[in-house]
Amino acid sequence: MSGVAIIGKPNSGKSLLFNTLTGLNQKVTNFPGITVDIKKGMHEDVELIDFPGMYSFNSTTKDESVAIKKFEQFLNEKKISLVLCVLDATNLKASLTIGIDILKRANESGITTVFALNLMDEIESNKLSIDIDSISQELNSKIFPVSAKTGLGLAELKKYLIAKDYSNFNKILKSEETSFKQAQKISDNFGIKTDVLFLKQTRLDKFFLSPVLGLFSFILIMLILFQSIFTWSVPFMDFIELIISNLGEFVTSFMGDGIVKDFTAEAIFGGIGSFLVFVPQIFFLTFIVSFLEDSGYLARAAMICHKPLKFFGLSGKSFIPFLTGHACAIPAIFAARTIGSPRRRFITILTVPLMSCSARLPVYALLISAIIPTTTYFGGFIGLQGISFFLLFALGIVMALVVAVLISKSKATQKISDAPFILELPSYRLPNIKTLIIKSLQTTWSFVAKAGGIIFTVTVIVWILGYFPNGAGHLDDSFLSYLGKVIEPFMAPLGLDWKYGVAILASFLAREVFVGTLGTLFGIEMADENMVDLVSSIQDSGITFASGLALLVFYAIALQCASTLAVMKKELGSWKAPIYIFIGYSVVAYILAFITYRLFV
């Protein structure tokens, strides 16, 4: 079955249109040999393929070049039967330049191109107009005026897609002019006069890009971001904990005493259940970052950060991978492809793992809940636990900047070529909340599905070693305790016992395993206690404030993700840098954890 390619310039609302047409009926595809995400989804029986945005067929970034190559492959191999090119009605010239190039390429392959003129709601709300019929005649192509956000015009587009009558492909008028000149002429003659929209954007930019007010608003937005991860998610975490706890008691009530009941209570509900409690934080992190991106603010933040980041050997565009890294280091490393400078891209990739990714969130939330009081300020808007979250994220960022300086000053890095900082500022827009929720749910589920297999495997292994030979309640006489005692000398300087050492070792596969491992260990040790409330179990274990802080510092810096190292190797083409970074971050993490413990003991 041939699909419909959705393609266009970044910031044209292309992905929003794709999400609106497909809803939850979509998946992300990594084609063999590439790392660019190409989403596929269904609208009734029509397959839609969302390609990454691109500015031209003369790529300026690695990410764009791969996207172009894949799109041309789809055209040549007739894997698509229609090209749906998305145009930005508020910035017609820029989006039509690549649109005309796409039309020409598709025409050469005998494939029809139609255009979705998006963001028409902004045109109407500002009482502006576009001569759509004349543009359609110039391009010899159908044009559907739509708004992916409000649904304006989507009924007609859906009807066309479902009919599948794409046979009459267009023949663009012959012209010796470049695509840019053609787009400029069409935009000037038939598009909007952009003064109104430009003035609105300029007024907002005077505030958000101001040296003083812009910096203040940036710090405030980041503080709200990290505060909300903890505060907003608490009711949902409590609700999930209640469900898991009651479900665990209900399921085990039908089981007789023995190994099956112990495994279900301690490994399934004690281990995996403890991890699931912290999943809402991942949802809120994804939601807020996506909101900032879709609103147009992230590009402004990159502008604000360029001067200070340049001092550390980075680029303003490094800000976006850094912020993305707070969700997951893997897409953040891919996002570094948008950095035009090879040198600054190299430094960004090596420092991205220091961002506090979503896999660290369960660890942070668990330990902060166990050792930091629930004190709040300003009517409950700001809490001590939320501030602790912010400081941990800040620690990762500060460490990334320090490491960036050290790497940038090295002779090997100085030999890598550089390039100027160029950035497009998209229009300010109010994001579509429904789309953000869908995206956040998909990201959260993808994280849980990916982590679930690892957590289950590690939990089973830990449970078996901790349960035998004497059963529940005898953890100190288990096979696991014998192994744990071997590494306890490394934990003792941090005021921790062997159980935390085992959890740290297990989490080198994936950081989030730490929570499930502790849940299983405390489940076996306190078999008759609450099987889900891991925070209480940690508090009852006698962990000190100094030891808890040491653990938090260790997890804020250590690189404990095998997948991140593999992706880093693929992007850099060698294992040399990833191995050095893994060893270096692990050693520094332990040293700083030890210093922290000694300061607060």
Coordinates of C-alpha atoms in Angstrom, one line a residue:
M1 CA 0.0 0.0 0.0
S2 CA 1.4 3.4 -1.1
G3 CA 1.2 6.1 1.5
V4 CA 0.7 9.9 1.5
A5 CA 3.9 11.9 2.3
I6 CA 3.4 14.9 4.6
I7 CA 6.3 17.2 4.2
G8 CA 7.3 20.9 4.4
K9 CA 9.3 23.5 6.2
P10 CA 9.9 23.3 10.0
N11 CA 7.4 25.4 12.1
S12 CA 4.7 25.2 9.4
G13 CA 2.4 23.1 11.6
K14 CA 3.2 20.0 9.6
S15 CA 3.4 17.6 12.5
L16 CA 0.3 19.1 14.2
L17 CA -1.6 18.4 11.0
F18 CA -0.3 14.9 10.9
N19 CA -1.3 14.4 14.6
T20 CA -4.7 15.9 14.0
L21 CA -5.4 13.6 11.1
T22 CA -4.1 10.4 12.7
G23 CA -4.9 10.9 16.5
L24 CA -3.4 8.1 18.5
N25 CA -3.3 5.8 15.5
Q26 CA 0.4 6.3 14.7
K27 CA 3.9 5.0 15.3
V28 CA 7.5 6.2 15.0
T29 CA 9.7 4.4 12.5
N30 CA 13.4 4.2 12.4
F31 CA 14.3 3.0 8.9
P32 CA 17.3 0.6 8.7
G33 CA 20.6 2.5 8.7
I34 CA 19.2 5.9 9.7
T35 CA 18.3 7.6 13.0
V36 CA 15.8 10.2 11.7
D37 CA 12.3 9.6 13.1
I38 CA 9.6 9.2 10.4
K39 CA 6.1 8.9 11.8
K40 CA 3.5 6.7 10.2
G41 CA -0.2 6.9 11.0
M42 CA -3.6 6.0 9.6
H43 CA -6.5 8.2 8.7
E44 CA -9.2 5.6 8.1
D45 CA -7.5 3.4 5.4
V46 CA -5.0 6.0 4.2
E47 CA -1.5 5.7 5.5
L48 CA 0.1 9.1 6.2
I49 CA 3.9 9.4 6.5
D50 CA 5.3 12.5 8.4
F51 CA 8.8 13.4 7.2
P52 CA 11.1 15.6 9.2
G53 CA 10.9 19.3 8.2
M54 CA 13.5 20.7 5.8
Y55 CA 14.4 24.2 4.5
S56 CA 15.8 23.2 1.1
F57 CA 17.2 20.3 -0.8
N58 CA 20.7 21.8 -0.2
S59 CA 21.0 20.5 3.3
T60 CA 22.8 22.4 6.0
T61 CA 22.6 19.8 8.7
K62 CA 23.2 16.1 8.9
D63 CA 19.6 15.5 10.0
E64 CA 18.2 17.4 7.0
S65 CA 20.4 15.5 4.6
V66 CA 19.2 12.2 5.8
A67 CA 15.5 13.3 5.6
I68 CA 16.0 14.6 2.0
K69 CA 17.7 11.3 1.0
K70 CA 14.9 9.2 2.4
F71 CA 12.1 11.4 0.8
E72 CA 13.8 11.1 -2.6
Q73 CA 14.1 7.3 -2.1
F74 CA 10.4 7.2 -1.4
L75 CA 9.7 9.1 -4.6
N76 CA 12.0 7.1 -6.8
E77 CA 10.7 3.7 -5.5
K78 CA 7.1 4.8 -5.7
K79 CA 6.5 4.1 -2.0
I80 CA 4.1 7.1 -1.9
S81 CA 1.2 7.9 -4.2
L82 CA 0.7 11.5 -3.1
V83 CA 2.7 14.4 -1.6
L84 CA 0.9 16.6 0.8
C85 CA 3.1 19.7 1.2
V86 CA 2.3 21.9 4.2
L87 CA 2.7 25.7 3.8
D88 CA 2.7 28.3 6.5
A89 CA 0.1 30.9 5.5
T90 CA 1.8 33.5 7.8
N91 CA 5.2 33.0 6.2
L92 CA 4.3 32.0 2.6
K93 CA 7.5 32.9 0.9
A94 CA 9.8 30.8 3.1
S95 CA 7.6 27.7 3.1
L96 CA 6.7 28.0 -0.6
T97 CA 10.4 28.1 -1.6
I98 CA 10.9 24.5 -0.4
G99 CA 7.3 23.7 -1.5
I100 CA 8.0 24.5 -5.1
D101 CA 11.2 22.4 -5.0
I102 CA 9.1 19.5 -3.6
L103 CA 6.5 20.0 -6.3
K104 CA 9.2 19.8 -9.0
R105 CA 10.8 16.6 -7.5
A106 CA 7.5 14.9 -7.2
N107 CA 6.5 16.0 -10.7
E108 CA 9.7 14.4 -12.1
S109 CA 8.6 11.1 -10.4
G110 CA 5.1 11.3 -11.8
I111 CA 3.6 11.7 -8.3
T112 CA 0.9 14.3 -7.6
T113 CA 1.5 17.1 -5.1
V114 CA -1.2 19.0 -3.2
F115 CA -0.8 21.8 -0.7
A116 CA -2.3 22.3 2.7
L117 CA -2.1 26.0 3.4
N118 CA -2.0 25.9 7.2
L119 CA -2.5 28.4 10.0
M120 CA -5.5 30.0 8.2
D121 CA -7.0 30.6 11.7
E122 CA -4.3 33.3 12.3
I123 CA -5.0 34.8 8.9
E124 CA -8.7 35.1 9.7
S125 CA -8.3 36.3 13.2
N126 CA -6.1 39.2 12.0
K127 CA -8.6 40.0 9.2
L128 CA -6.1 39.3 6.5
S129 CA -6.7 37.5 3.2
I130 CA -4.8 35.3 0.7
D131 CA -5.7 34.8 -3.0
I132 CA -5.8 31.0 -2.8
D133 CA -7.3 30.5 -6.3
S134 CA -4.5 32.5 -8.0
I135 CA -1.8 30.6 -6.1
S136 CA -3.4 27.4 -7.1
Q137 CA -3.3 28.4 -10.7
E138 CA 0.3 29.5 -10.5
L139 CA 1.3 26.1 -9.1
N140 CA -1.2 24.0 -11.2
S141 CA -2.1 22.2 -7.9
K142 CA -4.9 21.8 -5.5
I143 CA -4.6 24.0 -2.3
F144 CA -6.6 23.2 0.8
P145 CA -6.8 26.2 3.2
V146 CA -6.7 24.6 6.7
S147 CA -6.0 25.1 10.4
A148 CA -4.6 22.0 12.0
K149 CA -5.3 23.7 15.4
T150 CA -9.0 24.6 15.0
G151 CA -10.0 22.0 12.3
L152 CA -10.8 24.7 9.8
G153 CA -11.0 23.2 6.3
L154 CA -9.9 19.7 7.4
A155 CA -13.2 18.1 6.2
E156 CA -12.5 18.8 2.6
L157 CA -8.9 17.6 2.9
K158 CA -10.0 14.4 4.6
K159 CA -12.6 13.8 1.9
Y160 CA -9.9 14.2 -0.8
L161 CA -7.4 11.8 1.0
I162 CA -10.1 9.1 1.5
A163 CA -11.2 9.3 -2.2
K164 CA -7.7 8.4 -3.3
D165 CA -8.1 10.0 -6.7
Y166 CA -4.6 11.3 -7.0
S167 CA -4.0 10.3 -10.7
N168 CA -3.9 13.7 -12.4
F169 CA -0.5 14.9 -11.3
N170 CA 0.4 18.5 -11.7
K171 CA 2.7 20.1 -14.3
I172 CA 4.3 23.2 -12.9
L173 CA 4.5 26.2 -15.2
K174 CA 7.9 26.3 -16.9
S175 CA 10.1 29.1 -15.6
E176 CA 13.8 29.9 -15.7
E177 CA 13.5 31.6 -12.3
T178 CA 14.7 29.9 -9.1
S179 CA 12.2 28.4 -6.7
F180 CA 13.0 31.3 -4.4
K181 CA 12.2 33.9 -7.0
Q182 CA 9.0 32.1 -8.0
A183 CA 7.9 31.8 -4.3
Q184 CA 8.7 35.5 -3.8
K185 CA 6.6 36.6 -6.7
I186 CA 3.7 34.4 -5.7
S187 CA 3.9 35.6 -2.1
D188 CA 4.2 39.3 -3.0
N189 CA 1.3 39.1 -5.5
F190 CA -1.2 36.8 -3.7
G191 CA 0.0 36.4 -0.1
I192 CA -0.7 38.5 3.0
K193 CA 1.0 41.8 3.9
T194 CA 3.0 40.6 6.8
D195 CA 3.3 43.9 8.7
V196 CA 0.5 43.1 11.2
L197 CA 1.9 39.8 12.2
F198 CA 5.5 41.1 12.2
L199 CA 4.6 43.9 14.6
K200 CA 2.9 41.5 17.0
Q201 CA 5.9 39.2 17.0
T202 CA 8.3 42.2 17.4
R203 CA 6.4 43.4 20.5
L204 CA 6.7 40.0 22.2
D205 CA 10.4 39.7 21.2
K206 CA 11.2 43.0 22.8
F207 CA 10.2 41.4 26.1
F208 CA 11.4 37.8 25.7
L209 CA 14.7 38.8 24.0
S210 CA 15.4 41.7 26.3
P211 CA 18.8 41.4 28.1
V212 CA 17.1 41.9 31.5
L213 CA 13.5 41.0 31.2
G214 CA 14.2 38.2 28.8
L215 CA 16.8 36.6 31.1
F216 CA 14.4 37.0 34.1
S217 CA 11.5 35.4 32.2
F218 CA 13.8 32.6 31.1
I219 CA 14.9 31.8 34.6
L220 CA 11.3 32.0 35.9
I221 CA 10.0 29.6 33.1
M222 CA 12.7 27.1 33.8
L223 CA 12.0 27.2 37.6
I224 CA 8.3 26.7 36.9
L225 CA 9.2 23.8 34.6
F226 CA 11.1 21.9 37.2
Q227 CA 8.8 22.8 40.0
S228 CA 5.8 21.5 38.1
I229 CA 7.4 18.2 37.4
F230 CA 7.2 17.4 41.1
T231 CA 4.2 19.4 42.3
W232 CA 1.7 18.8 39.6
S233 CA 2.4 15.1 39.4
V234 CA 1.9 14.4 43.1
P235 CA -1.9 13.7 43.0
F236 CA -1.5 11.4 40.0
M237 CA 1.4 9.6 41.7
D238 CA -0.7 9.1 44.8
F239 CA -3.6 7.8 42.7
I240 CA -1.4 5.3 40.9
E241 CA 0.2 4.2 44.1
L242 CA -3.3 3.6 45.6
I243 CA -4.4 1.5 42.6
I244 CA -1.2 -0.6 42.6
S245 CA -1.4 -1.2 46.3
N246 CA -5.0 -2.2 46.3
L247 CA -4.6 -4.3 43.1
G248 CA -1.6 -6.1 44.7
E249 CA -3.5 -6.9 47.9
F250 CA -6.5 -8.1 45.8
V251 CA -4.4 -10.3 43.5
T252 CA -2.3 -11.9 46.3
S253 CA -5.4 -12.5 48.5
F254 CA -6.3 -15.3 46.1
M255 CA -2.9 -17.0 46.4
G256 CA -1.7 -19.4 49.1
D257 CA 1.5 -18.8 50.9
G258 CA 4.5 -19.7 48.9
I259 CA 7.0 -18.8 46.2
V260 CA 4.3 -17.6 43.6
K261 CA 2.7 -15.3 46.1
D262 CA 6.0 -13.9 47.3
F263 CA 7.2 -13.3 43.7
T264 CA 3.9 -11.5 42.8
A265 CA 4.0 -9.3 45.9
E266 CA 7.7 -8.6 46.0
A267 CA 8.9 -8.6 42.4
I268 CA 5.8 -7.5 40.4
F269 CA 4.1 -5.1 42.8
G270 CA 7.1 -4.3 45.0
G271 CA 9.6 -3.8 42.2
I272 CA 7.8 -2.8 39.0
G273 CA 5.0 -1.2 40.9
S274 CA 7.4 1.1 42.7
F275 CA 8.7 2.4 39.3
L276 CA 5.2 3.0 37.8
V277 CA 4.3 5.3 40.6
F278 CA 6.8 7.9 39.2
V279 CA 5.6 7.8 35.6
P280 CA 3.4 10.9 35.8
Q281 CA 6.5 13.0 36.2
I282 CA 7.7 11.9 32.7
F283 CA 4.3 12.9 31.2
F284 CA 4.4 16.4 32.7
L285 CA 8.0 17.0 31.7
T286 CA 7.2 16.0 28.1
F287 CA 4.1 18.1 28.1
I288 CA 5.7 21.3 29.3
V289 CA 8.8 21.0 27.0
S290 CA 6.5 20.4 24.0
F291 CA 4.4 23.4 25.0
L292 CA 7.4 25.6 25.0
E293 CA 8.6 24.3 21.7
D294 CA 5.2 24.6 19.9
S295 CA 4.7 28.1 21.3
G296 CA 7.8 29.4 19.6
Y297 CA 9.6 30.1 22.9
L298 CA 12.3 27.5 22.6
A299 CA 13.9 29.3 19.6
R300 CA 14.0 32.5 21.7
A301 CA 15.5 30.7 24.6
A302 CA 18.2 29.5 22.2
M303 CA 18.9 33.1 21.2
I304 CA 19.1 34.2 24.9
C305 CA 21.5 31.3 25.6
H306 CA 23.8 31.8 22.6
K307 CA 26.2 34.3 24.1
P308 CA 26.7 32.6 27.4
L309 CA 26.9 29.1 25.8
K310 CA 29.4 30.4 23.2
F311 CA 31.7 31.3 26.1
F312 CA 31.7 27.6 27.1
G313 CA 32.4 26.4 23.5
L314 CA 28.8 25.6 22.8
S315 CA 26.1 27.1 20.5
G316 CA 22.7 28.7 21.2
K317 CA 21.3 25.7 19.3
S318 CA 22.9 23.5 22.0
F319 CA 20.1 24.7 24.3
I320 CA 17.5 22.7 22.5
P321 CA 19.4 19.3 22.8
F322 CA 20.1 20.2 26.4
L323 CA 16.4 20.8 27.1
T324 CA 15.4 17.7 25.1
G325 CA 18.0 15.8 27.2
H326 CA 15.8 16.4 30.2
A327 CA 13.4 14.0 28.6
C328 CA 15.9 11.6 27.1
A329 CA 19.5 11.8 26.0
I330 CA 18.9 9.7 22.9
P331 CA 16.6 12.1 21.0
A332 CA 18.7 15.0 22.4
I333 CA 21.8 13.6 20.7
F334 CA 19.9 13.3 17.5
A335 CA 18.7 16.9 18.0
A336 CA 22.3 18.1 18.0
R337 CA 22.3 17.4 14.3
T338 CA 20.7 20.8 13.8
I339 CA 23.9 22.5 15.1
G340 CA 25.8 23.7 12.0
S341 CA 29.2 23.8 13.7
P342 CA 30.8 20.3 13.8
R343 CA 32.9 21.3 16.8
R344 CA 30.0 22.6 18.9
R345 CA 27.9 19.7 17.9
F346 CA 30.7 17.3 19.1
I347 CA 30.9 19.1 22.5
T348 CA 27.1 19.1 22.8
I349 CA 26.8 15.4 22.2
L350 CA 29.4 14.6 24.9
T351 CA 27.7 16.9 27.5
V352 CA 24.1 16.0 26.8
P353 CA 24.2 13.0 29.1
L354 CA 24.7 15.3 32.1
M355 CA 21.2 16.7 31.6
S356 CA 18.8 15.1 34.1
C357 CA 16.8 12.8 31.8
S358 CA 13.3 11.3 32.6
A359 CA 15.0 8.1 33.7
R360 CA 16.6 10.0 36.6
L361 CA 13.2 11.4 37.6
P362 CA 12.0 8.3 39.5
V363 CA 15.4 8.2 41.4
Y364 CA 15.2 11.9 42.2
A365 CA 11.6 11.7 43.3
L366 CA 12.2 8.7 45.5
L367 CA 15.2 10.0 47.3
I368 CA 13.9 13.6 47.6
S369 CA 10.6 12.3 49.0
A370 CA 12.5 10.2 51.5
I371 CA 15.0 12.9 52.8
I372 CA 13.6 16.4 52.0
P373 CA 10.7 17.8 54.1
T374 CA 7.4 18.7 52.4
T375 CA 7.8 22.4 53.4
T376 CA 6.1 24.9 51.0
Y377 CA 6.3 28.6 50.4
F378 CA 4.1 31.3 48.8
G379 CA 0.8 29.5 49.5
G380 CA 2.1 26.2 48.4
F381 CA 3.2 27.4 44.9
I382 CA 6.9 26.7 45.7
G383 CA 8.0 23.7 47.7
L384 CA 11.3 22.7 49.2
Q385 CA 11.1 19.4 47.4
G386 CA 10.5 21.2 44.1
I387 CA 13.5 23.5 44.8
S388 CA 15.6 20.4 45.4
F389 CA 14.5 19.1 42.0
F390 CA 15.5 22.4 40.4
L391 CA 18.9 22.4 42.1
L392 CA 19.6 18.8 40.8
F393 CA 18.8 19.8 37.3
A394 CA 20.9 22.9 37.7
L395 CA 23.8 20.8 38.9
G396 CA 23.7 18.7 35.7
I397 CA 23.7 21.9 33.6
V398 CA 26.6 23.5 35.5
M399 CA 28.6 20.3 35.2
A400 CA 27.8 20.2 31.5
L401 CA 29.2 23.7 31.1
V402 CA 32.3 22.9 33.0
V403 CA 33.0 19.8 30.9
A404 CA 32.2 21.8 27.7
V405 CA 34.9 24.3 28.6
L406 CA 37.4 21.6 29.3
I407 CA 36.6 19.7 26.0
S408 CA 36.6 22.9 23.9
K409 CA 40.1 23.9 25.2
S410 CA 41.6 20.5 24.2
K411 CA 43.9 20.4 21.1
A412 CA 41.9 17.6 19.5
T413 CA 38.6 19.6 19.6
Q414 CA 40.3 22.8 18.3
K415 CA 41.1 20.9 15.1
I416 CA 37.4 20.3 14.4
S417 CA 35.8 22.8 12.0
D418 CA 33.4 25.5 13.3
A419 CA 30.5 27.4 11.6
P420 CA 28.4 30.5 12.4
F421 CA 25.2 30.5 14.5
I422 CA 22.1 30.9 12.3
L423 CA 18.6 30.4 13.7
E424 CA 15.0 30.9 12.4
L425 CA 12.6 32.5 14.9
P426 CA 9.1 31.0 14.3
S427 CA 5.9 32.9 15.0
Y428 CA 4.4 32.9 18.5
R429 CA 1.5 30.5 18.6
L430 CA -0.8 29.1 21.2
P431 CA -0.2 25.3 21.1
N432 CA -2.9 22.8 20.6
I433 CA -3.5 21.2 24.0
K434 CA -5.1 18.0 22.6
T435 CA -2.1 17.4 20.4
L436 CA 0.3 18.0 23.3
I437 CA -1.5 15.5 25.5
I438 CA -1.4 12.9 22.7
K439 CA 2.3 13.5 22.2
S440 CA 3.0 13.3 25.9
L441 CA 1.0 10.1 26.3
Q442 CA 2.8 8.5 23.4
T443 CA 6.2 9.5 24.8
T444 CA 5.3 8.3 28.3
W445 CA 4.1 5.0 27.0
S446 CA 7.1 4.6 24.8
F447 CA 9.4 5.2 27.8
V448 CA 7.4 2.7 30.0
A449 CA 7.4 0.1 27.3
K450 CA 11.1 0.5 26.7
A451 CA 12.0 0.5 30.4
G452 CA 9.5 -2.2 31.3
G453 CA 11.4 -5.1 29.8
I454 CA 14.7 -4.1 31.4
I455 CA 13.1 -3.5 34.8
F456 CA 11.2 -6.8 34.7
T457 CA 14.4 -8.7 33.8
V458 CA 16.5 -7.1 36.4
T459 CA 13.7 -7.4 39.0
V460 CA 13.4 -11.1 38.4
I461 CA 17.1 -11.7 38.7
V462 CA 17.4 -9.5 41.8
W463 CA 14.4 -11.3 43.4
I464 CA 15.7 -14.8 42.7
L465 CA 19.1 -13.9 44.2
G466 CA 17.6 -12.1 47.1
Y467 CA 14.9 -14.7 47.8
F468 CA 17.0 -17.8 47.9
P469 CA 18.0 -19.9 49.7
N470 CA 15.9 -19.0 52.8
G471 CA 12.8 -17.2 51.3
A472 CA 11.2 -13.8 52.1
G473 CA 12.3 -11.9 55.2
H474 CA 15.9 -13.3 55.1
L475 CA 17.6 -10.9 52.7
D476 CA 20.7 -10.7 54.8
D477 CA 21.3 -14.5 54.3
S478 CA 20.5 -14.5 50.6
F479 CA 22.8 -15.1 47.6
L480 CA 22.4 -11.4 46.7
S481 CA 23.7 -10.3 50.1
Y482 CA 26.9 -12.4 49.6
L483 CA 27.4 -10.5 46.3
G484 CA 26.4 -7.2 47.9
K485 CA 29.0 -7.5 50.7
V486 CA 31.7 -7.6 48.0
I487 CA 30.8 -4.0 46.9
E488 CA 29.9 -2.7 50.3
P489 CA 33.4 -1.2 50.9
F490 CA 32.7 1.2 48.0
M491 CA 29.3 2.1 49.6
A492 CA 30.5 2.6 53.1
P493 CA 32.3 5.9 52.5
L494 CA 28.9 7.3 51.4
G495 CA 27.2 5.9 54.5
L496 CA 25.2 3.3 52.4
D497 CA 24.9 -0.4 52.8
W498 CA 25.2 -3.1 50.2
K499 CA 21.5 -2.9 49.1
Y500 CA 22.1 0.5 47.6
G501 CA 25.3 -0.8 46.0
V502 CA 23.3 -3.6 44.3
A503 CA 20.7 -1.1 43.1
I504 CA 23.4 1.2 41.7
L505 CA 25.1 -1.6 39.8
A506 CA 21.8 -2.8 38.4
S507 CA 21.0 0.7 37.2
F508 CA 24.1 0.8 34.9
L509 CA 21.8 -0.9 32.4
A510 CA 19.3 1.9 32.8
R511 CA 19.0 4.4 35.6
E512 CA 15.3 3.8 36.3
V513 CA 16.1 0.2 37.3
F514 CA 17.4 1.7 40.7
V515 CA 13.8 2.2 41.9
G516 CA 12.6 -1.2 40.9
T517 CA 15.6 -3.0 42.4
L518 CA 15.2 -1.2 45.7
G519 CA 11.5 -2.0 45.6
T520 CA 12.2 -5.7 45.2
L521 CA 15.0 -5.7 47.9
F522 CA 12.8 -4.0 50.5
G523 CA 9.9 -6.1 49.4
I524 CA 11.8 -9.3 50.3
E525 CA 13.3 -7.8 53.5
M526 CA 9.9 -6.5 54.8
A527 CA 7.6 -9.1 53.3
D528 CA 4.7 -8.3 55.6
E529 CA 4.9 -4.5 55.0
N530 CA 3.3 -2.3 52.4
M531 CA 4.4 -3.6 49.0
V532 CA 4.4 -0.2 47.2
D533 CA 5.3 2.6 49.6
L534 CA 9.0 2.5 48.9
V535 CA 9.6 6.0 50.4
S536 CA 8.5 4.7 53.8
S537 CA 10.7 1.6 53.4
I538 CA 13.8 3.8 52.7
Q539 CA 13.0 6.1 55.6
D540 CA 12.6 3.1 57.9
S541 CA 16.0 1.7 56.7
G542 CA 17.8 4.5 58.5
I543 CA 19.3 6.3 55.5
T544 CA 20.7 9.7 56.6
F545 CA 20.3 13.1 55.0
A546 CA 24.0 13.1 54.0
S547 CA 23.8 9.7 52.4
G548 CA 20.6 10.6 50.5
L549 CA 22.3 13.8 49.1
A550 CA 25.4 11.8 48.1
L551 CA 23.2 9.4 46.1
L552 CA 21.4 12.3 44.4
V553 CA 24.7 13.9 43.4
F554 CA 26.0 10.6 42.1
Y555 CA 22.9 10.1 39.9
A556 CA 23.0 13.6 38.7
I557 CA 26.4 13.1 37.1
A558 CA 27.0 9.4 36.4
L559 CA 26.4 8.2 32.9
Q560 CA 24.3 5.0 33.5
C561 CA 22.6 4.3 30.2
A562 CA 24.0 1.7 27.7
S563 CA 21.6 3.0 25.0
T564 CA 23.0 6.5 25.3
L565 CA 26.5 5.3 24.8
A566 CA 25.5 3.2 21.8
V567 CA 23.8 6.2 20.1
M568 CA 26.8 8.5 21.0
K569 CA 29.1 6.0 19.3
K570 CA 26.9 5.9 16.2
E571 CA 26.8 9.7 15.9
L572 CA 30.5 10.2 16.5
G573 CA 31.6 7.1 14.6
S574 CA 33.9 5.8 17.3
W575 CA 33.8 4.2 20.8
K576 CA 36.8 6.3 22.0
A577 CA 34.9 9.4 23.2
P578 CA 31.9 7.5 24.7
I579 CA 34.2 5.2 26.7
Y580 CA 36.3 8.1 28.0
I581 CA 33.1 10.0 28.9
F582 CA 31.5 7.0 30.7
I583 CA 34.6 6.4 32.8
G584 CA 35.2 10.1 33.5
Y585 CA 31.6 10.8 34.5
S586 CA 31.5 7.7 36.8
V587 CA 34.7 8.7 38.6
V588 CA 33.7 12.3 39.0
A589 CA 30.2 11.3 40.2
Y590 CA 31.7 9.1 43.0
I591 CA 34.2 11.7 44.1
L592 CA 31.5 14.5 44.3
A593 CA 29.1 12.1 46.1
F594 CA 31.8 11.4 48.7
I595 CA 32.6 15.1 49.2
T596 CA 28.8 15.8 49.6
Y597 CA 28.5 13.1 52.2
R598 CA 31.5 14.4 54.2
L599 CA 30.1 18.0 54.1
F600 CA 26.7 17.0 55.5
V601 CA 27.5 14.0 57.7

